[in-house]
Short mmCIF file of C-alpha atoms in Angstrom, two decimals:
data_model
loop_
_atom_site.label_atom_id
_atom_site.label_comp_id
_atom_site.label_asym_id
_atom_site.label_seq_id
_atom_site.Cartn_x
_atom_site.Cartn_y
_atom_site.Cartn_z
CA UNK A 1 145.08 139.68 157.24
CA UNK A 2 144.58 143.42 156.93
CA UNK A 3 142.15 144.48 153.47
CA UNK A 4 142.52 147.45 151.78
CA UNK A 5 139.44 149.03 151.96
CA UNK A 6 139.33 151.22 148.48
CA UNK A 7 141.71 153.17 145.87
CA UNK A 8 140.95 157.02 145.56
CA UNK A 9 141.71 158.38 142.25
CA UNK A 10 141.56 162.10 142.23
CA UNK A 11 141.40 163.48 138.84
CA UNK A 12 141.71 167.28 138.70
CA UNK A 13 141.91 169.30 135.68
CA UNK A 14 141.93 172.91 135.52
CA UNK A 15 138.92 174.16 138.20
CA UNK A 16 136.78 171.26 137.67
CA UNK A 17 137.72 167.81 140.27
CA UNK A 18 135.80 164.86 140.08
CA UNK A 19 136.05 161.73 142.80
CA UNK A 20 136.66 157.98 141.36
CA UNK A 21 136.76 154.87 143.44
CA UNK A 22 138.26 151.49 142.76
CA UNK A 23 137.49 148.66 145.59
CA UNK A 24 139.85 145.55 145.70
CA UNK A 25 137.95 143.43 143.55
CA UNK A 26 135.90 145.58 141.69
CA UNK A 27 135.04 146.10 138.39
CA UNK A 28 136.38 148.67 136.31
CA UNK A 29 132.50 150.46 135.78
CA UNK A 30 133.95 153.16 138.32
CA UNK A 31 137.02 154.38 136.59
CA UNK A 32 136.73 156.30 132.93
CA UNK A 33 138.56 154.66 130.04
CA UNK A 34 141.51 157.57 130.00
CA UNK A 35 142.08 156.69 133.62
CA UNK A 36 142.30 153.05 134.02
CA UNK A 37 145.13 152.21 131.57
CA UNK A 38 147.65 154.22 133.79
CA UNK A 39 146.56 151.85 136.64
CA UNK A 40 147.92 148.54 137.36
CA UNK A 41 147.11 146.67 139.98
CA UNK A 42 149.77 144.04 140.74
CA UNK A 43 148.83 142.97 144.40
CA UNK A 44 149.77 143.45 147.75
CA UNK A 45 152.91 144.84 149.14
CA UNK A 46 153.76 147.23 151.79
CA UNK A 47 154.78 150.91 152.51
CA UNK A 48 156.70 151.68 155.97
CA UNK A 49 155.86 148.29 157.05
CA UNK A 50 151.84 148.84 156.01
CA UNK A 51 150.35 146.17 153.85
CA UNK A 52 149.02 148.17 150.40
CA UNK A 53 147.73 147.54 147.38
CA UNK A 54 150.36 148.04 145.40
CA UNK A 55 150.52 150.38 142.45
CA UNK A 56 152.36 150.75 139.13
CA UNK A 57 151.92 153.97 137.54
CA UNK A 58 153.29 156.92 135.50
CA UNK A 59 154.15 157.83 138.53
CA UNK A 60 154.65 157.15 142.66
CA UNK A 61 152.39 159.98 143.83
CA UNK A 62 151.32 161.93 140.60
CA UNK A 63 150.34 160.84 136.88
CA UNK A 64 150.95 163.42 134.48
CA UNK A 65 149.42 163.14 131.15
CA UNK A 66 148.86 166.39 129.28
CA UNK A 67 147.11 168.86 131.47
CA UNK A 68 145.59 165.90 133.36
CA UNK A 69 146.80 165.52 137.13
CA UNK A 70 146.03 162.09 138.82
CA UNK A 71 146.47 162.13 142.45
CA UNK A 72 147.09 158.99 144.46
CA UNK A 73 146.70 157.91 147.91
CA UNK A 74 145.70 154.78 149.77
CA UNK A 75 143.43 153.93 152.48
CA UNK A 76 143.27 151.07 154.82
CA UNK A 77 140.80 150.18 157.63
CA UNK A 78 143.69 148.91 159.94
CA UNK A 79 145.31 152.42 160.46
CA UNK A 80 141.55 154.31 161.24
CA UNK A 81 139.09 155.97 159.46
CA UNK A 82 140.58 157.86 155.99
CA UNK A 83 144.69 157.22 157.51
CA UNK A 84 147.28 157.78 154.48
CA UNK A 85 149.73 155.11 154.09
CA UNK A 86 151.88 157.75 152.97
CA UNK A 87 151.98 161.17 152.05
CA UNK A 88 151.79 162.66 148.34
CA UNK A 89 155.07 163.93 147.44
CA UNK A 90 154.53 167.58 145.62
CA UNK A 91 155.79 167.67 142.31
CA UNK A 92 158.13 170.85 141.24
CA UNK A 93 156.48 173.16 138.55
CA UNK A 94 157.54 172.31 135.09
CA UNK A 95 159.81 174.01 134.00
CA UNK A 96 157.79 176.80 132.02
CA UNK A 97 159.07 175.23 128.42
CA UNK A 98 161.95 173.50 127.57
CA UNK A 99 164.50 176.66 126.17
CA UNK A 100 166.19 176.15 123.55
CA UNK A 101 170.20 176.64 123.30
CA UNK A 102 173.21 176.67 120.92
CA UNK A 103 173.89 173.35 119.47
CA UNK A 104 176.91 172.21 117.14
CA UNK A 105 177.94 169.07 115.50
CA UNK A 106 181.85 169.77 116.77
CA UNK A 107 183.17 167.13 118.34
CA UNK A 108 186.60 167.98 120.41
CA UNK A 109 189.38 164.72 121.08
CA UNK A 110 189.36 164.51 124.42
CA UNK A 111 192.85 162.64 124.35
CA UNK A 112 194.71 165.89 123.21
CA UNK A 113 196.81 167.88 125.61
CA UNK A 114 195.37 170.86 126.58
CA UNK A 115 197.55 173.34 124.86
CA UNK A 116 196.19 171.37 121.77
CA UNK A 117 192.69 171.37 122.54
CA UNK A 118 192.35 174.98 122.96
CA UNK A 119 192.42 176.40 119.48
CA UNK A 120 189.25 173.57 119.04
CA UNK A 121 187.23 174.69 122.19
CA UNK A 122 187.96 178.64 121.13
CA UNK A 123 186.47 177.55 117.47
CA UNK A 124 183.71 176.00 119.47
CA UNK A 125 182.76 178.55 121.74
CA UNK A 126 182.69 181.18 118.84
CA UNK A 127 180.39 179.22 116.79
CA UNK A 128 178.04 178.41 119.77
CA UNK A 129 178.46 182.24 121.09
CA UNK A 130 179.14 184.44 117.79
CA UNK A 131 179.04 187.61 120.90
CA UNK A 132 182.46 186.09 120.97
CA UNK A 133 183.49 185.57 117.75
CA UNK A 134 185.55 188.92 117.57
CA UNK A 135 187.58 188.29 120.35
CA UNK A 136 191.23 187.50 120.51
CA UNK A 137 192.06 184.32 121.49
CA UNK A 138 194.07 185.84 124.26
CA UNK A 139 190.64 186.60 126.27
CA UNK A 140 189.93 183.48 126.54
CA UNK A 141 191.90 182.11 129.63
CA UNK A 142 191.22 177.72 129.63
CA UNK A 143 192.02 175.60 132.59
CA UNK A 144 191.19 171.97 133.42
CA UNK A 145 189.00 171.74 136.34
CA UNK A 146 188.40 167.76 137.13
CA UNK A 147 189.73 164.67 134.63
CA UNK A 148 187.51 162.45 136.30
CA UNK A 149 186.66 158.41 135.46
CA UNK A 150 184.46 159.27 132.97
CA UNK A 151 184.32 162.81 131.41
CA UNK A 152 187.01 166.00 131.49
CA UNK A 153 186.02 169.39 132.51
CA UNK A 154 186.97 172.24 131.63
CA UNK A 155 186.87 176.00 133.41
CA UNK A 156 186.93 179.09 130.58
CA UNK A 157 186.99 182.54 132.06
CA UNK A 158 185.98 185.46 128.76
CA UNK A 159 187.53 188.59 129.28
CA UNK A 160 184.60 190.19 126.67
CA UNK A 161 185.60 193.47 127.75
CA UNK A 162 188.00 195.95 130.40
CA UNK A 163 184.70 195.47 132.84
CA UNK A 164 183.09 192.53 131.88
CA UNK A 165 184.16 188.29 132.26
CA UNK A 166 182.39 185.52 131.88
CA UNK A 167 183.07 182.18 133.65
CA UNK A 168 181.74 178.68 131.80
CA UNK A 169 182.65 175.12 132.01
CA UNK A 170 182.86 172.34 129.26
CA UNK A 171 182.45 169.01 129.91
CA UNK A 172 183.34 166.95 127.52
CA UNK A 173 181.86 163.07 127.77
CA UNK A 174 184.93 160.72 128.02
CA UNK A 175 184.86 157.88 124.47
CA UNK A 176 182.19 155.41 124.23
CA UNK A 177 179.86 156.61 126.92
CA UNK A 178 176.94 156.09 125.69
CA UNK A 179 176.91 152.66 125.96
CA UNK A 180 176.61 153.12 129.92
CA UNK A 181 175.02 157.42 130.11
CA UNK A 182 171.87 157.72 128.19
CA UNK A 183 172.76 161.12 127.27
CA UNK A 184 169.31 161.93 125.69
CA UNK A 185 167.54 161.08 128.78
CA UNK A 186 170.13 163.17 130.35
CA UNK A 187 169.38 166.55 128.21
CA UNK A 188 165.61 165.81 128.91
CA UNK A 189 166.25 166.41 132.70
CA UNK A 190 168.67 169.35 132.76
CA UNK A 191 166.02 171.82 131.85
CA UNK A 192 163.52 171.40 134.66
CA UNK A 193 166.35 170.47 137.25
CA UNK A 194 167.71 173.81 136.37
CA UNK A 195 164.03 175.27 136.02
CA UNK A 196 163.82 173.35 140.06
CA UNK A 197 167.40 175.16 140.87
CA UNK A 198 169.52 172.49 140.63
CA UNK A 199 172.82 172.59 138.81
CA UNK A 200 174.23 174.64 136.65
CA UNK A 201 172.71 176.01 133.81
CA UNK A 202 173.12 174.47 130.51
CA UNK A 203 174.13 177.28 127.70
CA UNK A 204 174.88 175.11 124.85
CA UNK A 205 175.51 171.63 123.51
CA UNK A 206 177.86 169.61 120.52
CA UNK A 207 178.78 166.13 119.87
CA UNK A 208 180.51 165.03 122.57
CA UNK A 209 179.80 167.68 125.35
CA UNK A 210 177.77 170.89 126.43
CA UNK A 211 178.75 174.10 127.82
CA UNK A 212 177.04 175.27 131.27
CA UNK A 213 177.39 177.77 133.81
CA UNK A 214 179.91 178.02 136.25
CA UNK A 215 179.37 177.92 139.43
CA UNK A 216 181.03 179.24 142.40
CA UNK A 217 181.74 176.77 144.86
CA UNK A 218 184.48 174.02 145.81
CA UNK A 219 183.44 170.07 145.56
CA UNK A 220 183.09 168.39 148.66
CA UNK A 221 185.70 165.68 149.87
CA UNK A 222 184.69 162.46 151.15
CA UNK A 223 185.10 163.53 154.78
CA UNK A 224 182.66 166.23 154.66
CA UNK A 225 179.50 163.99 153.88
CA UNK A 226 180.29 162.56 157.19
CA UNK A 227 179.89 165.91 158.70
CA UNK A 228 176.76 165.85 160.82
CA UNK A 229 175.54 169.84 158.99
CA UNK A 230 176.43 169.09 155.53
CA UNK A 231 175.08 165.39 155.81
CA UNK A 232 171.54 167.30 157.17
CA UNK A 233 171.97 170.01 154.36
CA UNK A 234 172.34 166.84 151.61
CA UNK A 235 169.88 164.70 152.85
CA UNK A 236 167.72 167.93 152.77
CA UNK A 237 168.47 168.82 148.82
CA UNK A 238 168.26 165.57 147.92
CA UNK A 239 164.74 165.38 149.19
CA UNK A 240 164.00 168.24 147.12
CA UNK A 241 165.91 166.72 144.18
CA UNK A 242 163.38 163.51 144.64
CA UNK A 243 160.43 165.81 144.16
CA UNK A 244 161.29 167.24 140.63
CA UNK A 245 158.66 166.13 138.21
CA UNK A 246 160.59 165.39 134.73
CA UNK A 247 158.14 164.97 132.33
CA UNK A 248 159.26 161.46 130.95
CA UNK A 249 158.08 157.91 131.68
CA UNK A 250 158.51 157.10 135.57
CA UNK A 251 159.04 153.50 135.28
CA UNK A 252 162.39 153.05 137.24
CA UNK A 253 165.33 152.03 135.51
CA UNK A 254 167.79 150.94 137.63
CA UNK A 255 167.00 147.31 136.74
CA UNK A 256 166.77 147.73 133.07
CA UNK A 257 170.18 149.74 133.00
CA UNK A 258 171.25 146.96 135.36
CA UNK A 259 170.18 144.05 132.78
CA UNK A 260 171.54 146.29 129.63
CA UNK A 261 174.77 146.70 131.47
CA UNK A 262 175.30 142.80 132.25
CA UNK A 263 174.27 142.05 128.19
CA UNK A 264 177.18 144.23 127.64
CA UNK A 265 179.48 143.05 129.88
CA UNK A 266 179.08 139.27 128.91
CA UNK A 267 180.22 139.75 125.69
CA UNK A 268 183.20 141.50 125.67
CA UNK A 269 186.34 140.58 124.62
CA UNK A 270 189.95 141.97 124.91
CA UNK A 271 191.80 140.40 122.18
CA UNK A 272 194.90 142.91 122.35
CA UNK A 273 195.34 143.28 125.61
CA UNK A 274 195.88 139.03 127.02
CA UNK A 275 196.52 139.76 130.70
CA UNK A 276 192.51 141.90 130.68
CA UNK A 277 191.24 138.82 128.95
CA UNK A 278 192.66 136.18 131.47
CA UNK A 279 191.32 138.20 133.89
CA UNK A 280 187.82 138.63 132.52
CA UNK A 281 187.36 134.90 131.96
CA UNK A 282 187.61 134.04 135.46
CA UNK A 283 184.24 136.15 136.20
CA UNK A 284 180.75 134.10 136.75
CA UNK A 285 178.08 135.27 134.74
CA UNK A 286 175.64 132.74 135.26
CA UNK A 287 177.22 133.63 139.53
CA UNK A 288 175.89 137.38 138.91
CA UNK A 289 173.01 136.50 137.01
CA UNK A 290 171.84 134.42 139.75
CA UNK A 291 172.95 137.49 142.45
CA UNK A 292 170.94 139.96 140.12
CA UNK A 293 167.79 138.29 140.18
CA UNK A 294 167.91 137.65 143.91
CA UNK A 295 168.13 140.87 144.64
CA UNK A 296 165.76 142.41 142.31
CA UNK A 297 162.88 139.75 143.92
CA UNK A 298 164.14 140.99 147.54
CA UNK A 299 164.08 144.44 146.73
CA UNK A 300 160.47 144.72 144.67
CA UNK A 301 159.12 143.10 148.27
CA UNK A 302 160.41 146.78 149.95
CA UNK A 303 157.98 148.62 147.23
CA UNK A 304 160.93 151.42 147.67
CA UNK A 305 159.17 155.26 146.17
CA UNK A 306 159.73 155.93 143.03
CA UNK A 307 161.30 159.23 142.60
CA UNK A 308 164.07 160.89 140.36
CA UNK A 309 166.99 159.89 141.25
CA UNK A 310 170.11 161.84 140.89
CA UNK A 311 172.13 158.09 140.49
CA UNK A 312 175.61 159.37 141.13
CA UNK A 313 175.92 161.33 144.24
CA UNK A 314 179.72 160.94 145.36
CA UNK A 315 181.30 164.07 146.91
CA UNK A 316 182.55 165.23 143.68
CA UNK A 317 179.02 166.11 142.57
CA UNK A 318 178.49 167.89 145.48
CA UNK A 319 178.92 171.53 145.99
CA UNK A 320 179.39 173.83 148.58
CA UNK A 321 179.92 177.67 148.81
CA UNK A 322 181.53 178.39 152.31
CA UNK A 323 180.60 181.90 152.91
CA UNK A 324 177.10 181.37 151.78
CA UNK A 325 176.60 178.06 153.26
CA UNK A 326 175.33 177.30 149.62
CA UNK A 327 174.96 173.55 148.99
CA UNK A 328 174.73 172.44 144.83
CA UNK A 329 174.30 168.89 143.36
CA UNK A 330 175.67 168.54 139.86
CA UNK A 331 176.21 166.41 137.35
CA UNK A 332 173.07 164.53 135.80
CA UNK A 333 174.30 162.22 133.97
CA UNK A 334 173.46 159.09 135.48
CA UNK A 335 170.03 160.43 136.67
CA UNK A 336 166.66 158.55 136.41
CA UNK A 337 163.56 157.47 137.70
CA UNK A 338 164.40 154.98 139.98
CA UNK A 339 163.96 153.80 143.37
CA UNK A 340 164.74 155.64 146.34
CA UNK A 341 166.32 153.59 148.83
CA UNK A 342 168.90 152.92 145.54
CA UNK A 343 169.42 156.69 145.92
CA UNK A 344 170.14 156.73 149.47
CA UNK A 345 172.02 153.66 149.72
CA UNK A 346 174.21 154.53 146.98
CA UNK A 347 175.04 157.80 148.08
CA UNK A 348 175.99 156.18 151.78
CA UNK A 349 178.63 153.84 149.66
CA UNK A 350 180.12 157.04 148.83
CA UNK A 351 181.20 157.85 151.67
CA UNK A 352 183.81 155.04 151.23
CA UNK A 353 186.18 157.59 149.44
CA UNK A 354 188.24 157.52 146.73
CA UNK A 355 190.09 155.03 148.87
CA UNK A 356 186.69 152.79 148.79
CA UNK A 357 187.30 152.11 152.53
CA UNK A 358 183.89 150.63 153.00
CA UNK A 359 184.82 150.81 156.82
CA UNK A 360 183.37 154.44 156.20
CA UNK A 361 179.86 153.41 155.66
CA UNK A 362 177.53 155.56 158.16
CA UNK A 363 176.03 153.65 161.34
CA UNK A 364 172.73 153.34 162.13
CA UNK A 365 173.28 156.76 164.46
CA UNK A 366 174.94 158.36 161.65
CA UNK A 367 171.74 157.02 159.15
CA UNK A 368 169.14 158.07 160.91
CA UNK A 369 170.23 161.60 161.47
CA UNK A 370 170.35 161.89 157.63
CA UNK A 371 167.04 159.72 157.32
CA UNK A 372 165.15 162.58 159.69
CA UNK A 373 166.32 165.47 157.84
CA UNK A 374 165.24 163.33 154.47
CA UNK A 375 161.80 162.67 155.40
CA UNK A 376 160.79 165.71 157.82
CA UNK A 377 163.13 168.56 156.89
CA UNK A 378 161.22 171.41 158.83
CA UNK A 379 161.48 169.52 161.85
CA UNK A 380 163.35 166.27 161.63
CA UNK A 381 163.05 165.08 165.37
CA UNK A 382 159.04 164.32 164.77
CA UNK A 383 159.91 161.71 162.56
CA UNK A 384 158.17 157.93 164.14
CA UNK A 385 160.72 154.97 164.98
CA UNK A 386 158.53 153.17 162.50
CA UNK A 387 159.49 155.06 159.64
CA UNK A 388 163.13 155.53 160.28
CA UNK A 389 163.63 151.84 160.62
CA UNK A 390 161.79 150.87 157.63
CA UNK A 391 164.21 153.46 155.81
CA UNK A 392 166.80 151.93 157.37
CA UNK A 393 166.18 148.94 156.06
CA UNK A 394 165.12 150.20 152.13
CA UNK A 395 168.39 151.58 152.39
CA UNK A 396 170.55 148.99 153.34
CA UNK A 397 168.98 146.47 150.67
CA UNK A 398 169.53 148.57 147.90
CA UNK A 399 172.96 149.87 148.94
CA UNK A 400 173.57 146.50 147.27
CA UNK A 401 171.92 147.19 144.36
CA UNK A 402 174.85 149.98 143.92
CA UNK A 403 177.63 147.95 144.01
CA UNK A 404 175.98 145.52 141.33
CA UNK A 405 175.44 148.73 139.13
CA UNK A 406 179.00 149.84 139.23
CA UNK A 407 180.68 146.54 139.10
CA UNK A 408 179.27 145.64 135.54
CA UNK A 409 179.40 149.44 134.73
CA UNK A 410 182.77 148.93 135.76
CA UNK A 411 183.43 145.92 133.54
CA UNK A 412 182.13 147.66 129.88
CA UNK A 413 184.83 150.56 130.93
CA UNK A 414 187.35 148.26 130.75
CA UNK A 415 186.52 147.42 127.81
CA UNK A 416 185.97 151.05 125.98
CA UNK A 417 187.61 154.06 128.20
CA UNK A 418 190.82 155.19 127.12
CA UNK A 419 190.91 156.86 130.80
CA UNK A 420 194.19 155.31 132.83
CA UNK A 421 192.33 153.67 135.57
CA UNK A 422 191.90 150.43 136.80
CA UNK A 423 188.26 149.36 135.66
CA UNK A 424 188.59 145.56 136.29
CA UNK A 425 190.39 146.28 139.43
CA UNK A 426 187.22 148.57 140.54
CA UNK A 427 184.86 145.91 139.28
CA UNK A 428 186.24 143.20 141.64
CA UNK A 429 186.15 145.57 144.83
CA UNK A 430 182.53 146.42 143.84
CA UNK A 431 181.61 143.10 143.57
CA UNK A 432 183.29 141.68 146.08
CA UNK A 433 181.65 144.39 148.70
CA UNK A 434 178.56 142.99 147.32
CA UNK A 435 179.38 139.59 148.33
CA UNK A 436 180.58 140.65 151.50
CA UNK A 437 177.41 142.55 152.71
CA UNK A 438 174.64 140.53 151.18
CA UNK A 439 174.35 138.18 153.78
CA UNK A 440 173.67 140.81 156.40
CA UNK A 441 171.72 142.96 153.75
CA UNK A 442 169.52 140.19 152.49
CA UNK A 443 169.21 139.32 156.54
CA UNK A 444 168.32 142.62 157.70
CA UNK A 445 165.27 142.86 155.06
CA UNK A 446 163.84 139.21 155.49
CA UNK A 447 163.57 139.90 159.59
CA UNK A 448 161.88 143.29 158.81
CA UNK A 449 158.94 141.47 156.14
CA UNK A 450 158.72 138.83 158.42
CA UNK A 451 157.70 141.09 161.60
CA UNK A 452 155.57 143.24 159.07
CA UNK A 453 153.52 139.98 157.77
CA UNK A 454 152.74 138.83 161.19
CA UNK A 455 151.52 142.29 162.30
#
């Protein structure tokens, strides 16, 4: 059995950098008191197939706290003298200070018609914008962009002068969201993604929506993830996107939104609407309860980064401007810390469509072109065999882990969106693509642990 040989904890603050050690077994007498609690050492497990120590921090590479920075890396005799079981991933800057911008307590009806709604936004914008407040409402041109599953948005071009127009969108967040978006977490992160360069810009904010940027550039179909250039461009962002330090708590949420989600979703009931409730009783809790739990125990054995994950990334949240070969990820709303091979794998399901013809999902060929841009983007054809298999395989656990999270997300819509779609529909071809895959899935990453415990 391989040992670990030691723990370095680098602790760096300002000009002055002092070395701490912590040995497998060892008592705490080498680590100071502020260090140690963000430490938690919870036994082995592996990285790229290595047997680790594994680690639980504020963190996967770095541990923020104030203007302390905690490096970590791990050493282990079996892989030579001082060899890295993986790389630290560099943190973005902070953004410089979170600015502060327009808020109001309006709150627009997303159900009205358009030619009803405008009068509101107009009132809206003027009080968030008083530059405007003197204009006629006939410079304010108002078009709906997307009316998607969950929110509406909205394109306003300003005509403020003969010379001068502004472009904005509104997005307003579709009724009863907040039982499945955390939008506070979500305004935490837009800041310093936009301070990083990602997504639009956020201008203002009221009750049930915010006002950002627009930006110039068409949303991708379905089809063009599969395109071998934008899938290298993505997979190159979204590294980027992985790296962006938010300063919040790291601990990944995917399972706790996945628990909160299936509380919800067991208790529902649709007492005016009999054929939805005839429906719903035929579901298994205790069936998915069981599936949840076997999964989370598979996947915690991959020890899959923790990074921020952008949670949602179907081809309508990605951007691209042609003639500037431009590529943008928006919409935050779902983002989190969380695990990447959720990330990935989640972003692969996309690729299904709007048609959700899982018979889209990239091949292994198809994978591992996006996996080498991911983890060497400078020069993707260095990356090791090694690593893109054991990528390969992160990925294609979690990509179940994504279907769970949008069946039962899928479930609580039913319930509260007054959106025309068919949520209970969507939860059964979520759920049953879960079904359908685990056995291969849950296959796939048993063969891979077993060749990496008797190496």
């Amino acid at each position: 059995m391989q040992k670990i040989d030691r723990l370095w904890v680098e602790l760096s603050k300002e000009s002055t950098q002092s070395n701490f050690s912590y040995s497998e077994g060892q008592t705490r007498k080498n680590l100071p008191d502020s260090v140690f609690p963000l430490l938690l050492i919870s036994g082995i497990g592996r990285v790229a197939g290595v047997r680790c120590l594994r680690i639980q921090a504020a963190h996967f590479s770095t541990v923020r706290t104030n203007n302390t920075l905690l490096s970590l890396s791990l050493t282990n005799s079996a892989m030579g003298a001082e060899g890295r079981i993986w790389d630290p991933v560099s943190a973005m800057e902070e953004a410089p200070g979170v600015p502060s911008v327009p808020s109001s307590p309006v709150s627009i009806d997303i159900s009205l018609p358009l030619h009803q709604m405008k009068p509101h936004i107009l009132h809206l914008l003027k009080e968030l914008f008083p530059k405007w407040s003197s204009l006629d409402s006939s410079c304010f041109t108002i078009e709906k962009v997307s009316g998607g599953i969950t929110n509406l948005l909205l394109k306003v071009c300003v005509q403020e002068d003969s010379l001068n127009e502004s472009v904005i969108t509104v997005r307003l967040y579709g009724p009863n969201t907040d039982l499945v978006i955390d939008r506070k977490r979500e305004l935490q992160a837009l800041p310093h993604l936009s301070a990083a360069g990602f997504g639009a810009k956020l201008l203002g904010v009221f009750s049930n929506g915010m006002v950002q940027s627009f930006i110039d550039a068409r949303t991708l179909e379905p089809s063009d993830m599969r395109n071998p250039k934008i899938a290298s461009e993505i997979a190159k962002e979204l590294r980027r996107f992985h790296q962006v330090d938010i300063p919040t708590s790291k601990e990944p949420q995917l399972w706790n939104d996945i628990f909160r989600f299936l509380k919800e979703a067991e208790k529902l009931k649709f007492d005016d609407d009999d054929e939805k409730q005839s429906i719903y009783e035929k579901i298994s809790f205790i069936e998915i309860h069981k599936q949840v739990n076997e999964l989370k125990d598979l996947t915690s054995l991959l020890n899959s980064p923790t990074v921020f994950a952008h949670n949602d990334l179907l081809s309508g949240n990605v951007m691209l401007n042609d003639s500037q070969g431009k590529l943008y990820f928006i919409d935050f709303e779902y983002g989190s810390y969380s695990y990447r091979g959720h990330d990935i794998g989640n972003h692969f399901n996309e690729y299904a469509g709007f048609d959700c013809d899982y018979n889209l999902y990239p091949n292994k060929e198809a994978q591992y072109h996006f996996f080498r841009n991911y983890l060497k983007p400078d020069n993707p054809q260095v990356v090791p065999e090694s690593e893109l298999e054991a990528l390969y395989v992160e990925t294609n656990t979690f990509r179940l882990t994504s279907h769970i999270y949008w069946a039962l997300w899928a479930l609580i819509q039913a319930k509260v969106s007054t959106i025309e779609f068919d949520y209970l529909g969507y939860f059964f071809l979520r759920y049953n693509e879960y079904k359908k895959q685990k056995e291969s899935c849950f296959s796939l990453a048993k063969s891979f642990l077993a060749v990496s415990d008797s190496a």
